PDB file of C-alpha atoms in Angstrom:
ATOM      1  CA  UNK A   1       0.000   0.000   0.000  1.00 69.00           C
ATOM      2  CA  UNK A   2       1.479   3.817  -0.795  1.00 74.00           C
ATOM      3  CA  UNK A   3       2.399   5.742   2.398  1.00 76.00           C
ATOM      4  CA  UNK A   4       1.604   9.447   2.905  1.00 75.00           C
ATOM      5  CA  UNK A   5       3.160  11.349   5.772  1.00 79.00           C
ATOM      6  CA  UNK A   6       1.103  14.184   6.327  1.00 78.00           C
ATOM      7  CA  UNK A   7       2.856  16.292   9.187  1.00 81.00           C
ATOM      8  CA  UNK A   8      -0.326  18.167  11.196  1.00 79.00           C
ATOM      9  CA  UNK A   9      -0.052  20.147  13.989  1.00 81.00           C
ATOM     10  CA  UNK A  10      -2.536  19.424  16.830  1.00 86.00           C
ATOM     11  CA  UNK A  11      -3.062  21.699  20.352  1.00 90.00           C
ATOM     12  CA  UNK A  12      -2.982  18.543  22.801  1.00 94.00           C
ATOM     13  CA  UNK A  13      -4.502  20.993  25.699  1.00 94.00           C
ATOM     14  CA  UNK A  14      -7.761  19.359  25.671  1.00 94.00           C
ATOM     15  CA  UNK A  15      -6.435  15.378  26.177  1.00 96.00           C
ATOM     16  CA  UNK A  16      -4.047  16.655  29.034  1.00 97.00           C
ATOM     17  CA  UNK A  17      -4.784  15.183  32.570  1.00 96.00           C
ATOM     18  CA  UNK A  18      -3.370  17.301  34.942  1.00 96.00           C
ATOM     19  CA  UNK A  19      -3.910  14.641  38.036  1.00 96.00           C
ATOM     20  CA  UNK A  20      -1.460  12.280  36.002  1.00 96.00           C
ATOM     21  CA  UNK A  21       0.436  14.680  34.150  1.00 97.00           C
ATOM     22  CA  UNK A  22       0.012  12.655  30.874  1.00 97.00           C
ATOM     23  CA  UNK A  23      -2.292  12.337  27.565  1.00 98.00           C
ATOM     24  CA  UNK A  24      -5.414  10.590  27.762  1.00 98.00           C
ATOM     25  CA  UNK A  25      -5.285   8.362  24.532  1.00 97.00           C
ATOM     26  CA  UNK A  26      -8.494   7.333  24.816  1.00 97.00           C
ATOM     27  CA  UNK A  27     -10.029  10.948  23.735  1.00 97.00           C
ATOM     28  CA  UNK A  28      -6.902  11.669  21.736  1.00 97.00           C
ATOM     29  CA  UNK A  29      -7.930   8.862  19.415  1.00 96.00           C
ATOM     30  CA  UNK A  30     -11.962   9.059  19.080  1.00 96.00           C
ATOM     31  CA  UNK A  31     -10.357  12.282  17.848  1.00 94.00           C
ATOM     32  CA  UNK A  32      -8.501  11.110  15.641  1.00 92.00           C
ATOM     33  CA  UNK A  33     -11.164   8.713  14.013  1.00 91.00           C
ATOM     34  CA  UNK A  34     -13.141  11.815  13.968  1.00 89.00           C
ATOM     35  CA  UNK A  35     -10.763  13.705  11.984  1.00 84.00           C
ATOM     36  CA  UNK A  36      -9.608  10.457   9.377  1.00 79.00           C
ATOM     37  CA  UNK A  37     -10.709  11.401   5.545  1.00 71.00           C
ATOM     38  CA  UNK A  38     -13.015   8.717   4.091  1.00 66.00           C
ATOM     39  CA  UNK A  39     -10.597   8.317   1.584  1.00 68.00           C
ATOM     40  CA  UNK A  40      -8.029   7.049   4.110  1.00 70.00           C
ATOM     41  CA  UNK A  41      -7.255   3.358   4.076  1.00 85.00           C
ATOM     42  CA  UNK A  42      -5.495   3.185   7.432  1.00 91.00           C
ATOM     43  CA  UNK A  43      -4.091   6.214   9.541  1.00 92.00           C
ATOM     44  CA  UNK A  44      -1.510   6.210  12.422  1.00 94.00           C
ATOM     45  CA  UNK A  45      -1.721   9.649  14.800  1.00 94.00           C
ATOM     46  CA  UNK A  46       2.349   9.653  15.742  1.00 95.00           C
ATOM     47  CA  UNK A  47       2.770  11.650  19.061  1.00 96.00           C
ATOM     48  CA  UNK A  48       5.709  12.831  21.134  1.00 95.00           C
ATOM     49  CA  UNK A  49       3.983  12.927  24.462  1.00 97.00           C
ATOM     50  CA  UNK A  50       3.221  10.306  27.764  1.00 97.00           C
ATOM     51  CA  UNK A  51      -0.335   8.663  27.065  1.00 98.00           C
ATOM     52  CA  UNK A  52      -2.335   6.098  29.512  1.00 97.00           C
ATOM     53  CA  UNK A  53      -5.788   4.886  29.515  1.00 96.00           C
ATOM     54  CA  UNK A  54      -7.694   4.620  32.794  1.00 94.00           C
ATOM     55  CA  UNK A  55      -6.635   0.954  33.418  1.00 94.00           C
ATOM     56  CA  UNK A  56      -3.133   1.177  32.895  1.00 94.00           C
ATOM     57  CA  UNK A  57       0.181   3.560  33.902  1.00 94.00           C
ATOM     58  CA  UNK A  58       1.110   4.218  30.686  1.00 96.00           C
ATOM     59  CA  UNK A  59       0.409   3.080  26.895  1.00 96.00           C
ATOM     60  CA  UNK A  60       2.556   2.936  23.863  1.00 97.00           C
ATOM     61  CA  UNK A  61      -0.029   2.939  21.602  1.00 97.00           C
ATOM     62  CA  UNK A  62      -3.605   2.229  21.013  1.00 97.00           C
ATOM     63  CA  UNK A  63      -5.753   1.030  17.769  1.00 97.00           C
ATOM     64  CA  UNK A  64      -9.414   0.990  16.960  1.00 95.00           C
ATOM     65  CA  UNK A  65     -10.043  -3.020  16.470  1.00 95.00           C
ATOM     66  CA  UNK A  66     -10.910  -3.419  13.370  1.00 93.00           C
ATOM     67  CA  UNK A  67     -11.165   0.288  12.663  1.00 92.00           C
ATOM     68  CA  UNK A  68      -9.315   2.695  10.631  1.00 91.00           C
ATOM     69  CA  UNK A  69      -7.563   4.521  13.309  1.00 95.00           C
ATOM     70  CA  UNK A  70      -4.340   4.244  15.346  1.00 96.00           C
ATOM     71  CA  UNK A  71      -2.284   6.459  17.659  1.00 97.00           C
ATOM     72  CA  UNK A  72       1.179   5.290  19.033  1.00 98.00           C
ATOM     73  CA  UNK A  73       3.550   7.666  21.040  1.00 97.00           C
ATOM     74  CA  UNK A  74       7.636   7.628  21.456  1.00 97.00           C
ATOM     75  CA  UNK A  75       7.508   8.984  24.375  1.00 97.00           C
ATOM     76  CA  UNK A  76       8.259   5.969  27.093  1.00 97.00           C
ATOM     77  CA  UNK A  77      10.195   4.358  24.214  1.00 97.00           C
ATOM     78  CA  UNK A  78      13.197   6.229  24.756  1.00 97.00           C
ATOM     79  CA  UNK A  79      16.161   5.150  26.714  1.00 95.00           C
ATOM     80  CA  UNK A  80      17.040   7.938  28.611  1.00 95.00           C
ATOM     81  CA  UNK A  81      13.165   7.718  30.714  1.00 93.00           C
ATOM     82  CA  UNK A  82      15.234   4.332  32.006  1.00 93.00           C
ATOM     83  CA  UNK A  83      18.472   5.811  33.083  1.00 93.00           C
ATOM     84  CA  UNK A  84      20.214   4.913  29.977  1.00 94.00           C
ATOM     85  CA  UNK A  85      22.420   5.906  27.421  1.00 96.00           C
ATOM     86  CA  UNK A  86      20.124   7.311  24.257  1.00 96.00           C
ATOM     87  CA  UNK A  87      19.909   5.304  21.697  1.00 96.00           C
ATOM     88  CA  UNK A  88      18.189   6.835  18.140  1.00 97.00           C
ATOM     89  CA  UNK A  89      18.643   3.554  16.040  1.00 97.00           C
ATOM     90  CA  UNK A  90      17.185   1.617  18.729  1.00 97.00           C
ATOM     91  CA  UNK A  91      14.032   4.199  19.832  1.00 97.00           C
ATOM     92  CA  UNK A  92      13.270   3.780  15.752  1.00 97.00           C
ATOM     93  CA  UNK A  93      13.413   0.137  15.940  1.00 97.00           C
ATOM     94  CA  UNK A  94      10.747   0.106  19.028  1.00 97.00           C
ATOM     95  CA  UNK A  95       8.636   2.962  17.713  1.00 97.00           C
ATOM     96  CA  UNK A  96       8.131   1.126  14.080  1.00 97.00           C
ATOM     97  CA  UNK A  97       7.269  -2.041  16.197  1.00 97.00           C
ATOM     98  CA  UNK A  98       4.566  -0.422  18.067  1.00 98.00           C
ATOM     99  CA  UNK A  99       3.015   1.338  14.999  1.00 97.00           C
ATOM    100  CA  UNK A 100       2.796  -2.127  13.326  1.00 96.00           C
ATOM    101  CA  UNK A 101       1.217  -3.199  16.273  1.00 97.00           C
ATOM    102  CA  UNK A 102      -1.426  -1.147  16.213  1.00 97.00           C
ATOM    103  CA  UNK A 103      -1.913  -1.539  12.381  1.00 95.00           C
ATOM    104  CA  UNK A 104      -2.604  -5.239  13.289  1.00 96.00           C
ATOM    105  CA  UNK A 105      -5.455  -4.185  15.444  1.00 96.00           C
ATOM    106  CA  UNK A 106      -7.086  -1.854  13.085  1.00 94.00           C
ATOM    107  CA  UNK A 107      -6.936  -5.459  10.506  1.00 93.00           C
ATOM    108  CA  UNK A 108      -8.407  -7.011  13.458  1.00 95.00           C
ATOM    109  CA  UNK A 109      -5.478  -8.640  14.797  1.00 96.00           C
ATOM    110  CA  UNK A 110      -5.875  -9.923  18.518  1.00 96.00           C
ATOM    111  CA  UNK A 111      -2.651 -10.246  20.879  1.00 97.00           C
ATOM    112  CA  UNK A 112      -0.559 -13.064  20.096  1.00 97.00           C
ATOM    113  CA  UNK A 113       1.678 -15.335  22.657  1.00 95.00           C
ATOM    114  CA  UNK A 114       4.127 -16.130  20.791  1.00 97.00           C
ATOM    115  CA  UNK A 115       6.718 -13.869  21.886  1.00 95.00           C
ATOM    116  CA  UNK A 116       9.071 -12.286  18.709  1.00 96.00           C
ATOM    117  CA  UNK A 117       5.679 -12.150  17.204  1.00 97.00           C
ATOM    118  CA  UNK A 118       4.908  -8.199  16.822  1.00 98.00           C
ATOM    119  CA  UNK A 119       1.551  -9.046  18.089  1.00 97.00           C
ATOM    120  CA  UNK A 120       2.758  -9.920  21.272  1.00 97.00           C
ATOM    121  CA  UNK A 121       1.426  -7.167  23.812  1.00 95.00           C
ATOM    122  CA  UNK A 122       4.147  -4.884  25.075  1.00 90.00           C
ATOM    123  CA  UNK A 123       4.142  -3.805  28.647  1.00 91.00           C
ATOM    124  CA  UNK A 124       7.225  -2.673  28.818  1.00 93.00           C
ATOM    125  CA  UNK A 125      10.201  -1.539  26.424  1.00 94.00           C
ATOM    126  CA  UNK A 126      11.966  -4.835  27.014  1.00 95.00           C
ATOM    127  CA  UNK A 127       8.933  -6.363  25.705  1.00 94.00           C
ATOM    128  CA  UNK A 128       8.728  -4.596  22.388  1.00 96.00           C
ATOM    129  CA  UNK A 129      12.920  -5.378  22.077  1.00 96.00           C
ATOM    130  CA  UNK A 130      12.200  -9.010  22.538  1.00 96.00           C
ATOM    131  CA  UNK A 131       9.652  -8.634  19.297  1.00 96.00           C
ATOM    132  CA  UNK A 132      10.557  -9.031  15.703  1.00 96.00           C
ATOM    133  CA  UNK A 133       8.873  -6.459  13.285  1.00 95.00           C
ATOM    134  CA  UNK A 134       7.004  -9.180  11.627  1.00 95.00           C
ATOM    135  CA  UNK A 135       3.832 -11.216  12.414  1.00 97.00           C
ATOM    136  CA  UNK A 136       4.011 -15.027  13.285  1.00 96.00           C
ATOM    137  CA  UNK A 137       3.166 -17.382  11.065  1.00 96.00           C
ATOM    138  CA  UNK A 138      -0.639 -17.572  12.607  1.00 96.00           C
ATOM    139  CA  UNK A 139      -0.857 -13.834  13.044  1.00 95.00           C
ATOM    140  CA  UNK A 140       0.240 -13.742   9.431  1.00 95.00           C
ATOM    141  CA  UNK A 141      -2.158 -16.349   8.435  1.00 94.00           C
ATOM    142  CA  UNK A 142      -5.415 -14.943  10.243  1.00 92.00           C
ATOM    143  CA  UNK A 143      -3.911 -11.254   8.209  1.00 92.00           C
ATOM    144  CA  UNK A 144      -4.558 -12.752   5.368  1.00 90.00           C
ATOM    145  CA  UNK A 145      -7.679 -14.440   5.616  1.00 84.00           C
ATOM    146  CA  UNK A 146      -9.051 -10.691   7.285  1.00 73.00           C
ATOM    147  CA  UNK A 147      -7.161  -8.002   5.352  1.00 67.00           C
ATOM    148  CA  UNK A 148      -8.882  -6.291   2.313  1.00 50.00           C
TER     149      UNK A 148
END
């Protein structure tokens, strides 16, 4: 599928949580669906900034399942937030893992055990390093038999 990299500024003021002192990514991506041309096959919101849902601490990304509609941040995926040394090539690596991720869900892709799989659910950075950037063989199989 072609790629288009549309670079959009958006005021994040009204999906800050004060209390938490991060993004709620719920809200941040109804508004994104809400803002997704028609014409769109699939479209990723790319952020910069801390994002959780009620249930959890923090989220890397988050995908409507079986919708149109991702958003995935690189905010906890850098090094430094761990006390270590930065690391751009690997912060790419993690961020292009997670934004596959969530393009699984929106193809209706569940979470997958097996754990290089990129399906696998990531709780933590060490979890998306253990992942390849590729689906298992299931997850690859089921992609099939859903995608368009």
């Amino acid at each position: 599928m072609p790629v288009e990299v549309l670079e959009k500024g958006l005021e994040l003021t009204d999906f800050y949580e004060p209390t938490r002192r991060q993004y709620n990514a719920n809200r941040l991506l109804k508004y994104m669906e809400s803002m997704v041309n028609s014409n769109e096959f699939k479209s990723i919101g790319l952020f910069h900034v801390d994002l959780f849902i009620p249930i959890l601490t923090f989220i890397f990304g988050q995908a409507i399942f079986n919708g149109n509609t991702g958003i995935a941040s690189v905010y906890r995926l850098k090094n430094e937030l761990y006390g270590m040394l930065r690391d751009e090539n690997l912060l790419f690596e993690r961020f292009v893992k997670v934004i596959i991720h969530e393009l699984g869900h929106t193809f209706g892709l569940i979470h997958c055990h097996v754990p290089t799989c990129v399906m696998r659910p990531g709780t933590y950075v060490e979890d998306i390093d253990q992942k390849k950037h590729h689906l298992c063989p299931k997850c690859r199989e089921e992609f099939e038999i859903n995608k368009i």
